[in-house]
XYZ file of N, CA and C in Angstrom:
234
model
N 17.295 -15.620 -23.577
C 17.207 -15.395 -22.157
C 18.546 -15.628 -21.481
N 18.423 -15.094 -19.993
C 19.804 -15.117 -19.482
C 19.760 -16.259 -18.775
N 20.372 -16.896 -17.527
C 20.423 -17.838 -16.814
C 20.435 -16.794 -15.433
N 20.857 -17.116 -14.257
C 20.563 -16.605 -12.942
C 21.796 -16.075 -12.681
N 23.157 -16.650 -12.875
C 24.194 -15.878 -12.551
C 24.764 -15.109 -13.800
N 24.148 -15.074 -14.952
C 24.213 -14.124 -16.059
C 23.672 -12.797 -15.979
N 22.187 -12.862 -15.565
C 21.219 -12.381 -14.561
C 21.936 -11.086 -13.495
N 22.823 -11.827 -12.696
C 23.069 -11.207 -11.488
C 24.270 -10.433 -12.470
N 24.885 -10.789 -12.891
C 26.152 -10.135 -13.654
C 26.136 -8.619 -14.359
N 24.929 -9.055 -14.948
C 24.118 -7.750 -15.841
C 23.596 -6.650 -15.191
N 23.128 -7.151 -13.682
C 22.827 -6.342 -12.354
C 23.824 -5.579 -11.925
N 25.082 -6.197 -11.804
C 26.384 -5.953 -11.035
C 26.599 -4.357 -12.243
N 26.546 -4.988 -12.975
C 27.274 -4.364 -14.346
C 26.381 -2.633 -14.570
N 24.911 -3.230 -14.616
C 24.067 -2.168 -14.541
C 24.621 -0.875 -13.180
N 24.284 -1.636 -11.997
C 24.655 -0.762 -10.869
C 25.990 -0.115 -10.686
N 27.308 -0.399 -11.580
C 28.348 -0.026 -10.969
C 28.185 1.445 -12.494
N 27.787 1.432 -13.511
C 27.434 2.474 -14.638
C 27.334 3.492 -14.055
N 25.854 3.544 -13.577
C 24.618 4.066 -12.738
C 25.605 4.738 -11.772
N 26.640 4.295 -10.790
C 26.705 4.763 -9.818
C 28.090 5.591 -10.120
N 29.276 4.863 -11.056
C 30.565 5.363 -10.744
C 30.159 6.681 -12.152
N 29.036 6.782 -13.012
C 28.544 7.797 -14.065
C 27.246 8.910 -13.917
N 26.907 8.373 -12.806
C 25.955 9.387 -11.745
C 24.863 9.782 -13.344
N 24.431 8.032 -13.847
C 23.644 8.748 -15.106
C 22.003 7.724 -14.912
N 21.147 7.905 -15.345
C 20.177 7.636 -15.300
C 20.206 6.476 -16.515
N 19.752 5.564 -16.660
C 19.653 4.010 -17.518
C 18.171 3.774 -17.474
N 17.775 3.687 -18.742
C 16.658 3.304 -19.203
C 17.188 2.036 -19.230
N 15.855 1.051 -19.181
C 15.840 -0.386 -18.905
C 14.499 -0.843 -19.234
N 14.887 -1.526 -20.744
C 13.388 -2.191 -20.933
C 13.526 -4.129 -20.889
N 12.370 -4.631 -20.127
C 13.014 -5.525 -19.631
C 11.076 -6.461 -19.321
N 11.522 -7.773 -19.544
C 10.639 -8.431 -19.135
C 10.773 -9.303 -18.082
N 11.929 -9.553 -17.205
C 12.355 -10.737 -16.153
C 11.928 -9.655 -14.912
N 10.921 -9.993 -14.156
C 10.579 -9.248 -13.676
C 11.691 -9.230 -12.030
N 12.304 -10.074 -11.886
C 13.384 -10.465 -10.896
C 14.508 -9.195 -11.271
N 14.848 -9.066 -12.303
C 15.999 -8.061 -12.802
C 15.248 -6.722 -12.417
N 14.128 -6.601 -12.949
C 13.345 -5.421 -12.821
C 13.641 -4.676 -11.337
N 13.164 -5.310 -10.852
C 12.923 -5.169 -9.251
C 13.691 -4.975 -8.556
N 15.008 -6.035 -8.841
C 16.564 -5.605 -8.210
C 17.311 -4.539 -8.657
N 17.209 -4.062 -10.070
C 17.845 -2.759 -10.431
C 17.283 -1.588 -9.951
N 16.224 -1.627 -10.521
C 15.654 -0.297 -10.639
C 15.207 0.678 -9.626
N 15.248 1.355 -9.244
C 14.893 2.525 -8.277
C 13.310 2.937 -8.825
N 12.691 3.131 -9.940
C 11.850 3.933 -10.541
C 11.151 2.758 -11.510
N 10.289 2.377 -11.489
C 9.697 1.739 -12.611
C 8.439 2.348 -13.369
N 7.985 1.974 -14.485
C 6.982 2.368 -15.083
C 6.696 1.167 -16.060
N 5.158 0.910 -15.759
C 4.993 -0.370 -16.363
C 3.910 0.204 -17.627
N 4.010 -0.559 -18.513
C 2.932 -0.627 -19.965
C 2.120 -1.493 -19.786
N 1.156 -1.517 -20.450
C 0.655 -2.308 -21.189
C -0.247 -2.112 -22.509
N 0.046 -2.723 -23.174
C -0.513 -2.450 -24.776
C -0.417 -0.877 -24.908
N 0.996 -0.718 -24.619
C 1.674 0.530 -24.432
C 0.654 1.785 -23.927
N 0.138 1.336 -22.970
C -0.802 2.389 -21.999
C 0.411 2.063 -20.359
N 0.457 3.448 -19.960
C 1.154 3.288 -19.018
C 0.149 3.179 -17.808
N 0.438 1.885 -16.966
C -0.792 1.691 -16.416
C -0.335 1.294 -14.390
N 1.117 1.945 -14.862
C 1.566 2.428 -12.879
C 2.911 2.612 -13.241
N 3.349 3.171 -11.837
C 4.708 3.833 -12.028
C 5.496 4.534 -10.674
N 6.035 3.641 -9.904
C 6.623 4.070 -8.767
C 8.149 3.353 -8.408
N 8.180 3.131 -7.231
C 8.929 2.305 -6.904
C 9.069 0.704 -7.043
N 9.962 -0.443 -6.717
C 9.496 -1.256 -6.751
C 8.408 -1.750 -5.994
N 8.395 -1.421 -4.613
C 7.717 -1.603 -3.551
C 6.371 -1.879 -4.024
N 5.843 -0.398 -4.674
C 4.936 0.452 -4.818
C 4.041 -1.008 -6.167
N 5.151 -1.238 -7.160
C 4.821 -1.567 -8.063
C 4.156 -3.126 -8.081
N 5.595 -3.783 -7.031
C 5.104 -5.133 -6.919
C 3.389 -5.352 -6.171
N 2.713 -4.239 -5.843
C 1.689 -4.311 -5.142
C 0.407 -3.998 -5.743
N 1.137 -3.294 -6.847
C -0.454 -2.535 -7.572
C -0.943 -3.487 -8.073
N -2.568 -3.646 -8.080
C -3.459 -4.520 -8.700
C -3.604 -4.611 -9.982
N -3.019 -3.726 -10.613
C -3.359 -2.993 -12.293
C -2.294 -3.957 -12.726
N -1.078 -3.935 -12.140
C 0.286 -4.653 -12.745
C 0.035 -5.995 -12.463
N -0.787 -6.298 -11.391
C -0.552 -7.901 -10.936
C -1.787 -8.584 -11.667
N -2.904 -8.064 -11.754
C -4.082 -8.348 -13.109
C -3.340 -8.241 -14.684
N -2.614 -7.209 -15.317
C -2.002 -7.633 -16.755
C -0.870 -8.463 -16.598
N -0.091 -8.457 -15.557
C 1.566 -9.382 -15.921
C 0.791 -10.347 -15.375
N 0.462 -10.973 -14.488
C 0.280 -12.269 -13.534
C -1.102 -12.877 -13.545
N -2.101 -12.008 -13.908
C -3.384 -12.914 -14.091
C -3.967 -12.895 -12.837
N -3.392 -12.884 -11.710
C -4.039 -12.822 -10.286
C -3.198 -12.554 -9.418
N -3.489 -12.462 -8.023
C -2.752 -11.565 -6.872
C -1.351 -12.655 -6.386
N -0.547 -12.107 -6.222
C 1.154 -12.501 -5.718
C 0.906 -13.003 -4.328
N 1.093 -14.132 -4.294
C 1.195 -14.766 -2.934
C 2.318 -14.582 -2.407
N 2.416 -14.572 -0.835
C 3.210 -13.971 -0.236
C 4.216 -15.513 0.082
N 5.608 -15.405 0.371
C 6.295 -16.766 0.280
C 6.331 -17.029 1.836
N 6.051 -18.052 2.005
C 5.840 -18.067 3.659
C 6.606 -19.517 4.018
């Protein structure tokens, strides 16, 4: 595993590819923090059934993703 500013580095690193190579990056990934900050497009598995696939927005919300990754619904940080 990475640490948080290893983390952010790999982000930095990812986004400047992506942008100064105008190329599309597959990204398979379990830190769901990295996920979310890179990606434009996600598509999630499970027991390799693809089981949603949008944005992050889109993704952090679906019930399908928050029942297999999390076990129950994402509390909001208040």
């Amino acid at each position: 595993g990475m640490n948080p500013t290893e983390t952010m580095e790999l982000m930095e690193v990812i986004r400047t590819i992506r942008n100064k190579f105008n190329v599309a990056i597959l990204l398979i990934e379990h830190d769901m923090n990295l996920v979310m900050g890179i990606c434009q497009r996600i598509i999630v598995l499970d027991y390799g059934r693809v089981i949603a696939q949008g944005a992050p927005a889109e993704i952090s919300k679906n019930q399908m993703v928050i029942k297999a990754y999390l076990g129950k619904e994402m509390e909001n940080d208040a």
